[in-house]
XYZ file of C-alpha atoms in Angstrom:
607
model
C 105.063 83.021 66.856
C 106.872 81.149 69.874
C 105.539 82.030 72.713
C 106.461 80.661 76.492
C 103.092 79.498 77.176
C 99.771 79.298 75.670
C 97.232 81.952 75.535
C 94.787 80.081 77.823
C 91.475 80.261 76.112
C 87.866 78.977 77.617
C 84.234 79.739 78.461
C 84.134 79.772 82.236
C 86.291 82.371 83.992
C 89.697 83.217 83.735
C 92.229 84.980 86.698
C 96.169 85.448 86.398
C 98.479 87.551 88.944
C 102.008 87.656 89.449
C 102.038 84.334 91.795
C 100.286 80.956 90.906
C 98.560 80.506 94.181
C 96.714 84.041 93.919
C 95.561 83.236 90.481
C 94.743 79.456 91.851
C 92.991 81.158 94.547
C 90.870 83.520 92.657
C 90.040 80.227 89.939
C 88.748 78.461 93.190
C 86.239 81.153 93.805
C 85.229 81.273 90.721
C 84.522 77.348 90.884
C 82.508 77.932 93.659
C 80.575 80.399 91.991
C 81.419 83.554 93.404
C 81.919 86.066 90.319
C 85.593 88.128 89.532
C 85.307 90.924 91.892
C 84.863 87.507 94.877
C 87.471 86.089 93.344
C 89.480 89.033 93.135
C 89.474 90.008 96.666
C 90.041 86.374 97.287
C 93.689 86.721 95.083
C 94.723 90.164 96.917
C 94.245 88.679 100.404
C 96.154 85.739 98.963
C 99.219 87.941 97.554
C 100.009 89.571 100.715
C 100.866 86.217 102.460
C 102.347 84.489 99.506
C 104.255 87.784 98.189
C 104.996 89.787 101.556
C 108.224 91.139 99.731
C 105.834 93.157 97.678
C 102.591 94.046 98.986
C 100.915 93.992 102.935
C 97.693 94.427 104.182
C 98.886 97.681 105.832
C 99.744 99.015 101.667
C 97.201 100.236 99.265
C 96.225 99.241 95.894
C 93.846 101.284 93.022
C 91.219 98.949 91.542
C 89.819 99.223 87.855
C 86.657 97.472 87.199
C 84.221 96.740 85.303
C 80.743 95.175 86.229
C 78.616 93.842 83.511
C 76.081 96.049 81.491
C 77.740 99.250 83.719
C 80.187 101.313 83.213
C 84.272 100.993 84.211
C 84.907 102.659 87.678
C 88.510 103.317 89.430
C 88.481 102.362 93.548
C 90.584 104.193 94.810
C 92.735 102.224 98.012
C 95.581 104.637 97.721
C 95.533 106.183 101.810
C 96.463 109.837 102.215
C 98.970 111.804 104.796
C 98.406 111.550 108.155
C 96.840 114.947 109.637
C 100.477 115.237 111.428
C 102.158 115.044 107.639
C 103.107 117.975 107.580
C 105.884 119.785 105.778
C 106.790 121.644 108.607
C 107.320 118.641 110.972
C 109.338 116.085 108.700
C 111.917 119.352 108.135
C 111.983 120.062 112.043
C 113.329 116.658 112.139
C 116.376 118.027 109.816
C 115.012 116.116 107.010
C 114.815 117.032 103.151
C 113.062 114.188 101.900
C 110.369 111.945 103.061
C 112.876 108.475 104.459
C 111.866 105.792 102.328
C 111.628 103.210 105.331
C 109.896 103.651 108.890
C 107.123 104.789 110.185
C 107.321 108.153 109.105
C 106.757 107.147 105.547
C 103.502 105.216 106.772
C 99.973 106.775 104.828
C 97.054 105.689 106.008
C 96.317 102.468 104.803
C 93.910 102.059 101.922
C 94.332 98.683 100.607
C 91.869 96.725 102.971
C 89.157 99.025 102.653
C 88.951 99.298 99.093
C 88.988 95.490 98.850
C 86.246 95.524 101.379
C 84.278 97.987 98.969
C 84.746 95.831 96.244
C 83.532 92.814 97.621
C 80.591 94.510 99.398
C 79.352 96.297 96.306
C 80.056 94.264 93.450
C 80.708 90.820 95.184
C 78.426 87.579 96.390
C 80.672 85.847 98.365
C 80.398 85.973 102.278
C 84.120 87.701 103.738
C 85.038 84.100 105.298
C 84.645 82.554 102.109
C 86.859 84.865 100.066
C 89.221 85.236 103.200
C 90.049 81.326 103.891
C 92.685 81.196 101.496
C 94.971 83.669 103.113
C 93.983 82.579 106.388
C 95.113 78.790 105.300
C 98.677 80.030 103.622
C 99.292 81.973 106.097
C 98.488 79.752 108.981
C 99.782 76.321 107.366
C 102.144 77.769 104.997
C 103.477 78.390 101.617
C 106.511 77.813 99.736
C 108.404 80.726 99.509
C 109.657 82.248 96.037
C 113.006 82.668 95.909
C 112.731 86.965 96.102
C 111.329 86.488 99.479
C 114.980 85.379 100.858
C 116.846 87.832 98.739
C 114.671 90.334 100.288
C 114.831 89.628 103.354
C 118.894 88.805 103.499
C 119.288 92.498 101.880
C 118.317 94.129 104.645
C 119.256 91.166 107.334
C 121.894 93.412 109.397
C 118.736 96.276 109.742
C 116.499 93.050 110.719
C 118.913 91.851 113.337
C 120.075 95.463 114.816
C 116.975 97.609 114.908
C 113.891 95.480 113.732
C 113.618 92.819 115.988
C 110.009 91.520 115.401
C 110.729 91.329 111.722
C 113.774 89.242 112.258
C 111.828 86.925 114.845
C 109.085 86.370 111.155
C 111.658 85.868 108.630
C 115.065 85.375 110.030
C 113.728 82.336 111.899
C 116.620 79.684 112.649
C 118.739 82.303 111.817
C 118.183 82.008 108.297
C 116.640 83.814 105.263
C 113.686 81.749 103.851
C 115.282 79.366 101.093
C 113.523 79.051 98.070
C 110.577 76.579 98.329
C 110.841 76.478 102.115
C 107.243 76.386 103.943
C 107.115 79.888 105.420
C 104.410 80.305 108.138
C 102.460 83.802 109.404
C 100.233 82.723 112.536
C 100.273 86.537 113.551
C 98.339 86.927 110.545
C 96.386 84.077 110.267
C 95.405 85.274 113.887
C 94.501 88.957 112.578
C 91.965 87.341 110.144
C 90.595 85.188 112.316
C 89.993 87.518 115.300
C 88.553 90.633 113.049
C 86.471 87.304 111.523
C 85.090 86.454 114.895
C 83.754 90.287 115.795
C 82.549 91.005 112.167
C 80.536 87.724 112.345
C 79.695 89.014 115.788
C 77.458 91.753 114.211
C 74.991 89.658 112.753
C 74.493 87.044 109.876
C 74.143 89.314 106.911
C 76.958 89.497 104.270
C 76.783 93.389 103.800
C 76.504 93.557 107.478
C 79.351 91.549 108.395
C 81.888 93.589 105.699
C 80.900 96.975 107.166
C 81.759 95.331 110.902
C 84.924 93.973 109.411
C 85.625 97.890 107.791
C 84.837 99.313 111.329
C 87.185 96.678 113.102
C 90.297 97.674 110.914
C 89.399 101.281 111.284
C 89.090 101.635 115.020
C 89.179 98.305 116.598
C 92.071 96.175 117.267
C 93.981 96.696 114.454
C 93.978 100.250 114.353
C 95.136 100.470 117.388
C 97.749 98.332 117.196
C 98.780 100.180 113.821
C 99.024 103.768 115.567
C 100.669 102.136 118.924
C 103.594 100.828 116.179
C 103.831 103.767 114.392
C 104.812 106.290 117.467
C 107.591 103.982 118.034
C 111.090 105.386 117.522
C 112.408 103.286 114.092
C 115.134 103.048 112.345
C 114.395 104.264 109.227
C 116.665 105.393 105.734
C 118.015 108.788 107.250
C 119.959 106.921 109.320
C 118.038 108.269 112.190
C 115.459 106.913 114.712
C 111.870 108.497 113.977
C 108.464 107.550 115.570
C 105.920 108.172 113.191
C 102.655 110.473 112.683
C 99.966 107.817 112.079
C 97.020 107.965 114.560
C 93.588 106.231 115.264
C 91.700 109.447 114.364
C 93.713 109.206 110.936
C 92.882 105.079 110.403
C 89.484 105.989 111.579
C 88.845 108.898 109.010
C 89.668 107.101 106.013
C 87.499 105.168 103.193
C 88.238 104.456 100.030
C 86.159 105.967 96.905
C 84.881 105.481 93.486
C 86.162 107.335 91.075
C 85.206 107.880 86.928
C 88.132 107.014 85.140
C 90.211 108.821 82.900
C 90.385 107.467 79.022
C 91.581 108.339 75.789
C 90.142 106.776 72.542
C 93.073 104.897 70.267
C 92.751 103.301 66.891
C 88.552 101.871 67.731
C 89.707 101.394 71.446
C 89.167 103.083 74.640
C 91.882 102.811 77.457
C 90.699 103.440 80.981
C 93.116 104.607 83.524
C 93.203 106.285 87.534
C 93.987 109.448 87.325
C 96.555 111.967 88.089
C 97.131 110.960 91.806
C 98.320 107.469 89.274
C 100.576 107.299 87.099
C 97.432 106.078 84.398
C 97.452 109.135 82.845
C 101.393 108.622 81.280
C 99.921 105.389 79.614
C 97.649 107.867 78.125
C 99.409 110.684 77.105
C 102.381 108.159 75.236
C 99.172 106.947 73.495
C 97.965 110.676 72.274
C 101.645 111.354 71.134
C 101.690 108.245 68.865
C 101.762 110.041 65.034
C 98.731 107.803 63.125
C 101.281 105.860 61.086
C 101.307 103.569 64.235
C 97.506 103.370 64.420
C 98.139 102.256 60.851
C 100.466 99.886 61.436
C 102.974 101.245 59.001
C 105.766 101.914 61.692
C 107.633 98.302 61.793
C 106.679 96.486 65.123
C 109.118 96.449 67.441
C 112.057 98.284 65.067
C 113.952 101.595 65.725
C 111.977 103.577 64.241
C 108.963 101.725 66.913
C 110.889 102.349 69.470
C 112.625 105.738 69.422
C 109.672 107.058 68.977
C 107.811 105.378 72.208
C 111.278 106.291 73.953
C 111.087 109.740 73.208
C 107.307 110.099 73.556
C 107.393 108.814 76.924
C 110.259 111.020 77.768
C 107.882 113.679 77.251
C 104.926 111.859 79.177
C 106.760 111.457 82.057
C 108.360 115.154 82.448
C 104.504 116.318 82.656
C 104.260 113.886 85.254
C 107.263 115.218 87.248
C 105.394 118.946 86.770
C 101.769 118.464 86.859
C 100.627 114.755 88.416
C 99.672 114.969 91.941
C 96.590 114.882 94.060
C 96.192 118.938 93.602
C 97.395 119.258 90.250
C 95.831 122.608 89.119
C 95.521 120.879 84.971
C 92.712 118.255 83.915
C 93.939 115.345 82.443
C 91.543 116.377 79.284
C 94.185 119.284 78.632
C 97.183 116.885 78.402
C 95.692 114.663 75.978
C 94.090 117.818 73.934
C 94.951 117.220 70.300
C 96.809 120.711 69.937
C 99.106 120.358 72.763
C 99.849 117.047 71.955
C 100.430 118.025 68.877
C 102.938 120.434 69.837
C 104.418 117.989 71.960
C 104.843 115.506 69.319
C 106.759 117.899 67.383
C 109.771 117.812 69.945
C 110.275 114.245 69.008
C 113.763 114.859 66.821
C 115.651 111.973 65.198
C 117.976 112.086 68.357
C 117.742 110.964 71.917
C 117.178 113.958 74.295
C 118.633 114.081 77.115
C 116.426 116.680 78.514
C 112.823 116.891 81.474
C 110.625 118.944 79.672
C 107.369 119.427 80.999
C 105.007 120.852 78.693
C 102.484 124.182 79.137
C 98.968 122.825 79.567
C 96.648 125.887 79.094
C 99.391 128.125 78.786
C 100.603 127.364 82.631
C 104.309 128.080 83.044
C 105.203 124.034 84.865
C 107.152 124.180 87.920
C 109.774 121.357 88.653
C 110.644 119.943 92.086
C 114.344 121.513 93.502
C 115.595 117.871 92.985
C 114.265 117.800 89.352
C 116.182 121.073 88.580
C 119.090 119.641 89.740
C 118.890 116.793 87.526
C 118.109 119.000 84.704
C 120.965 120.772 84.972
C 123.149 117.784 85.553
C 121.579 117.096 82.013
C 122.126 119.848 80.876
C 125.662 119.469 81.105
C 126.152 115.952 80.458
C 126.708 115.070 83.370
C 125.331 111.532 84.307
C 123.053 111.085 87.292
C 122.704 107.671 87.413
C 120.077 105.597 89.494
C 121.712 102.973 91.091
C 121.009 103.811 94.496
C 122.990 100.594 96.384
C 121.688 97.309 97.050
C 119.461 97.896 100.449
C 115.845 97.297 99.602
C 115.316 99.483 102.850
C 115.196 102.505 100.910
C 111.633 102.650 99.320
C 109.650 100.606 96.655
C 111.969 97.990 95.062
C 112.119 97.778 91.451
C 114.907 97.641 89.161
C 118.507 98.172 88.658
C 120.203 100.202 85.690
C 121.086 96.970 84.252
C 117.267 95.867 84.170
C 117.650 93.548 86.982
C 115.105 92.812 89.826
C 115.150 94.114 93.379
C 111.658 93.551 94.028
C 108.593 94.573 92.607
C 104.991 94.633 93.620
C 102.119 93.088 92.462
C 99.141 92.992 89.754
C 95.786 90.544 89.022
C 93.594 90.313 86.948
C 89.719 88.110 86.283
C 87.182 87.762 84.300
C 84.006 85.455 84.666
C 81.525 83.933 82.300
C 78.472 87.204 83.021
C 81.578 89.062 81.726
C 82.630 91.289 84.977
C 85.940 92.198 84.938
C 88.596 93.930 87.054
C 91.994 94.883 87.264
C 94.443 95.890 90.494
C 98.137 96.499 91.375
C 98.285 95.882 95.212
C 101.396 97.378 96.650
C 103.020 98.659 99.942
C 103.786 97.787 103.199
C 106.531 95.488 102.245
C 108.521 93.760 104.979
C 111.526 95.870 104.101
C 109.326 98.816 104.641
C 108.284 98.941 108.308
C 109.165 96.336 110.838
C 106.267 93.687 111.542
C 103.677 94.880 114.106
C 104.258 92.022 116.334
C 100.413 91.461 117.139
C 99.051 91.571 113.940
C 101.935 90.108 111.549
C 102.363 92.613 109.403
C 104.566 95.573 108.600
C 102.879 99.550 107.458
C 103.766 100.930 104.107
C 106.128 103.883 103.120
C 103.787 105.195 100.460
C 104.358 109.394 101.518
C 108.092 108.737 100.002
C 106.986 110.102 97.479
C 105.601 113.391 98.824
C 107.707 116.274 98.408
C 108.672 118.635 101.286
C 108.520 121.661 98.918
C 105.449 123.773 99.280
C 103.139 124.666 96.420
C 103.854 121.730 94.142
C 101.087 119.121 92.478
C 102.320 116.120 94.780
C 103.416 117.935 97.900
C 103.152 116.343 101.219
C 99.783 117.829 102.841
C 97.453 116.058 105.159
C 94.344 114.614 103.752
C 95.922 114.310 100.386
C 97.279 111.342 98.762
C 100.955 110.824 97.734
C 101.087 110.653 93.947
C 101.607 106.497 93.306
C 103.309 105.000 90.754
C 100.197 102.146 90.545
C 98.437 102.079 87.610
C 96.290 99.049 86.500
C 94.336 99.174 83.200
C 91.258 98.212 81.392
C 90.433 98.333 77.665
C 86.887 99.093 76.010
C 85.760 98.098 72.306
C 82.766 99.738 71.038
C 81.831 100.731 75.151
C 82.430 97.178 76.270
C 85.331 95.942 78.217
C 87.471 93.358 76.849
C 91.080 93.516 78.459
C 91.835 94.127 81.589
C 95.992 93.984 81.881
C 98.791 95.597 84.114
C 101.954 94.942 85.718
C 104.395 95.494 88.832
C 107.754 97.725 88.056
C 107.280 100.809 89.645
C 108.151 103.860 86.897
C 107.977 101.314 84.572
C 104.428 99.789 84.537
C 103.381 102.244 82.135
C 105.833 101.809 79.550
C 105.705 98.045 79.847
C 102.073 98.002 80.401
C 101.819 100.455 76.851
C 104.405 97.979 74.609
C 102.140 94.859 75.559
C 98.852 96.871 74.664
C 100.278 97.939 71.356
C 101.952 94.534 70.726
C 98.159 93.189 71.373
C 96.680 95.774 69.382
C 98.909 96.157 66.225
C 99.507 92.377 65.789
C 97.185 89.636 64.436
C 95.019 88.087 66.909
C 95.563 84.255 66.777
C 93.035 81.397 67.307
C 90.079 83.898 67.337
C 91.315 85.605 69.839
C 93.790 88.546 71.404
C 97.066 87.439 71.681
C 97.871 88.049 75.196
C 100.550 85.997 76.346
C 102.527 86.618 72.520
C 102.236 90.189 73.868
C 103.470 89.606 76.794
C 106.256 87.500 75.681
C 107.976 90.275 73.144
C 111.276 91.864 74.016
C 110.172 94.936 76.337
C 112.290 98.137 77.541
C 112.337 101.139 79.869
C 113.536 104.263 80.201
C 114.663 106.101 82.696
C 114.989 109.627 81.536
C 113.028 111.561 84.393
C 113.481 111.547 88.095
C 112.487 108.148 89.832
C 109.515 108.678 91.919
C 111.439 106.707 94.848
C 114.513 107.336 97.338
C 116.618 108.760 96.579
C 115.253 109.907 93.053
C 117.933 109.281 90.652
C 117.702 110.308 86.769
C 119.727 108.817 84.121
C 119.143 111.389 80.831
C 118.453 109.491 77.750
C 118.894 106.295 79.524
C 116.919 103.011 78.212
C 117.182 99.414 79.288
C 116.242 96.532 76.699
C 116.174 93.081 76.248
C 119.035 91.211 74.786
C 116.139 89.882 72.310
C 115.651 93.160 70.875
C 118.928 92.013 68.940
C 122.055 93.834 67.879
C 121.194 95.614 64.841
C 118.002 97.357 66.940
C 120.545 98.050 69.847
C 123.062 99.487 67.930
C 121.111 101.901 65.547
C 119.274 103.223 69.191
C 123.033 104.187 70.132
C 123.329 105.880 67.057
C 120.113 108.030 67.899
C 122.005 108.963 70.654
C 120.473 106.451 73.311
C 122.391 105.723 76.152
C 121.449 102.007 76.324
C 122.108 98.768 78.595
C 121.582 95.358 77.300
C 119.631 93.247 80.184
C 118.430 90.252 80.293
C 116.770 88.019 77.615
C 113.733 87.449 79.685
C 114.414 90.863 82.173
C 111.759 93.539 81.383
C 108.028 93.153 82.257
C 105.752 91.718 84.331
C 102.623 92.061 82.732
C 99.644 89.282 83.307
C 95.884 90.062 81.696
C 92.587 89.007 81.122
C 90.522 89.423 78.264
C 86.914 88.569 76.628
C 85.171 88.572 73.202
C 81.853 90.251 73.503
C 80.670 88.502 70.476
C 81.568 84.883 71.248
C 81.710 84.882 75.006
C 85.605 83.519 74.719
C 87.402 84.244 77.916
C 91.778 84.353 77.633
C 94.226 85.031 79.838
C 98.306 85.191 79.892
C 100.709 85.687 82.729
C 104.474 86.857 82.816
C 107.279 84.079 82.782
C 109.989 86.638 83.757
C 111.087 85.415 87.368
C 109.208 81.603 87.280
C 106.448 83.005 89.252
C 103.530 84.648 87.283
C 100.567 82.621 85.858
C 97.342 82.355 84.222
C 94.345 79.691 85.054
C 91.060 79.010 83.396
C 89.157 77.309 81.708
């Protein structure tokens, strides 16, 4: 079939991301003979100069890997509530809902630490050497991508009135950055070179140096600056001023973990996911209410029939999510994917669209549903539209997408392999510069991440010090016969794991070509969403039996989804997805990769 781009194919090592200098990054360590979890920390770094609009050191990411002759393991980066978090405080302040801008918003960071983790534990290179390549972009510059200006001319009028040290980064001249412009950090480059200099400082071990460099961010320099910014009075997306909750104690406390990863066996392959304080588990649970026809390939790829019944299955994926996902979600993840209850669950699936949220009983448990969630039940129930669209300010929480499939922003995904066959997969995200305003000092803004906490006691992701906001992250990693061989994901907020699931079955039902998985035919296909459940983001909108699709798709496949009762907008030909992967043949050794060419900014290297 046509596809955009090859599937790139070699021997030696393989890295793509959603920007070409992060995957060109990561390909230089690898050159230099670091392996993929070097080279990965090497393309995160790298992302939050080069894509500021979507991810920040002060943001968090979840990391799936999987090191050679061991098994897969999730690191978890995803910070938690501040110890001042509390319910009881944010609804002193008059508010109902977390804002989805300001310091309020901020969790404790998470990102840098788990990157530190990675590279300490499963890395070779020295923190300098995987380091340099942010520090150079950000000190000499980068050509900005075009979403960097729209970004930062959304919010410009917040940037001018109330955010001063933001507008002084990326307002400079007076202007947005225009695309290809050479856009400059030296705040940053500064940050890196200063907690350099002390980690260094502590001797000339590699191990020794990353735990000085964890220890610096914690409760040196940076952390202080960090919880100095944060009790600052902010503008934020209540329209009110707040200072924030963050303090050193709270940067101090925090580390990320290791966690075993949740899976769920498919058609002779094994799908590894972060669990339910993720959204992994959805990927799963559309999986387990697949009927075997599709395992058997009998359901047409890509048809109505194909896609109704994904719709409709991850209707029901995600209304578990809105009742039992969170950080103290009282079900296991083994009890949504039991083969009973899905069973039961896959019997809802009707030759109509439903309109309906309708979480499911996991060991008998009654679900509860947020008050918001109720409300758009009921607005359901009544036909009564409740659409998403929540304006154009990208100062209102994570930017994804409009009803009409178009981008407001996204975050950010990479993934590598090497030649000893390591492998890992990560969706940085958070503390986006329309998030927080920059910390002058360090040249960065915090992330919003506790958004989506809820201020209503008792429920799976309500907001509770210590425990971590439920995220929408969720990057993936594929086993054949106990060996890893794909490692794939994508930016898009609610929507990585539906477009993250139609690439993996568009992989996995379809021949392979040239010996190999065809990754970036996979990634090329017509994709959708839907958008039939509360968004996990300010200010929450449902739109029942909503779905957005390619124009691709085609008429006949549009129209007989209307029929089924589907309330669907036509977007873009090239408008849904942003999925990049890596993948390996145990048996040969082969190495591939493919990259998304939605938004001219994704790409693959190897060789």
């Amino acid at each position: 079939m046509f596809t955009t781009r090859p599937t790139l194919q070699g021997t030696f090592g393989m890295a793509a991301s959603t920007h070409w200098l992060a995957s060109s990054s990561a390909m230089a360590v690898l050159e230099d003979g670091g392996n993929a979890f070097d080279a990965a920390v090497a393309a995160g770094f790298t992302l939050q100069v080069v894509e500021p609009h979507l991810n920040g050191p002060a943001g968090e990411v979840p990391i799936i890997l999987a090191p050679v002759g061991g098994r897969p393991q999730v690191l978890c980066g995803q910070g938690w509530a501040p110890r001042g978090a509390t319910v009881e405080h944010f609804t002193s302040l008059g508010l109902d809902a977390v804002p989805g801008t300001g310091p309020l918003a901020a969790a404790v960071p998470g990102a840098f630490d788990a990157w530190m983790l990675l590279l300490r534990d499963h890395g070779t290179r020295r923190l300098r050497d995987v380091l340099k390549y942010a520090i150079g972009y950000a000190e000499q510059g980068h050509p900005a991508v075009p979403g960097i200006g729209a970004a930062v001319r959304a919010v410009r009028a917040l940037f001018e009135s109330e955010w001063p040290s933001s507008a002084a980064l990326y307002l400079a001249g007076g202007q947005a950055p225009a695309p290809g412009a050479l856009l400059r950090n030296p705040a940053l480059a500064a940050t890196w070179r200063r907690l350099l200099a002390e980690a260094e400082s502590a001797g000339s071990g590699r191990e020794a140096q990353i735990e000085a460099a964890r220890r610096v961010w914690r409760s040196g320099f940076a952390a202080e600056e960090l919880a100095a910014f944060a009790s600052q009075a902010v503008m934020d997306s209540s329209g009110e001023r707040h200072g924030g909750v963050l303090t050193c104690d709270d940067l101090a406390a925090f580390e990320a973990c290791y966690e075993e990863p949740v899976g769920y066996e498919w058609n002779g392959w094994t799908v590894c996911k972060p669990g339910l304080w993720s959204q992994g588990p959805v990927f799963l649970q559309q999986l387990a209410l697949l009927p075997d026809e599709f395992g058997q390939s009998v359901v047409p790829y890509g048809g109505p029939d194909y896609l109704h019944t994904l719709i409709e299955g991850g209707k029901l994926a995600m209304a578990d999510r809105e009742a039992w996902y969170g950080d103290s979600s009282p079900v296991a993840v083994a009890e949504l994917l039991d083969g009973g209850y899905c069973a039961r669950r896959r019997a809802l699936i009707g030759a109509q669209a439903s309109a309906e949220l309708r979480p499911g009983h996991p060991g008998g448990r009654t679900p509860r549903l947020s008050g918001h969630a109720l409300r758009a039940q009921q607005a359901a129930a009544h036909g009564e539209a409740h659409p998403r669209a929540g304006g154009t300010s990208l100062g209102v929480g994570e930017p994804t997408l409009d009803s009409d499939g178009s981008t407001r922003g996204d975050t950010c995904h990479l993934d590598v392999v090497d030649r000893w066959g390591n492998m890992v997969s990560a969706t940085p995200s958070g503390g986006w510069l329309q998030s927080n305003p920059v910390v002058p000092a360090l040249g960065f803004p915090l992330g919003t991440r506790l958004q989506m906490a809820r201020l209503e006691p008792g429920l799976p992701d309500s907001l509770v010090p210590g425990r971590r906001p439920r995220t929408t992250l969720s990057p993936s990693l594929a086993l054949r016969d106990g060996e890893a061989v794909l490692a794939f994901g994508t930016p898009g907020g609610d929507s990585q794991d539906q477009w993250s699931l139609h690439f993996f079955l568009a992989v996995a039902l379809r021949e392979p070509v040239r010996g190999g998985l065809d990754l970036q035919g996979a990634i090329d296909a017509p994709n959708w969403h839907q958008t039939s459940f509360p968004s996990s983001f300010h200010p929450r909108a449902m739109d029942p039996a909503g779905v957005t699709v390619e124009s691709r798709f085609g008429e006949p496949v549009i129209s007989e989804l209307r029929r089924r009762g589907h309330r669907v907008t036509v977007g873009g030909a090239w408008s849904e997805g942003r999925v990049s992967a890596v993948a390996r043949d145990p048996r040969s050794g082969i190495l591939s990769a493919g990259a998304n060419p939605r938004g001219m900014q994704g790409y693959a290297v190897g060789r």
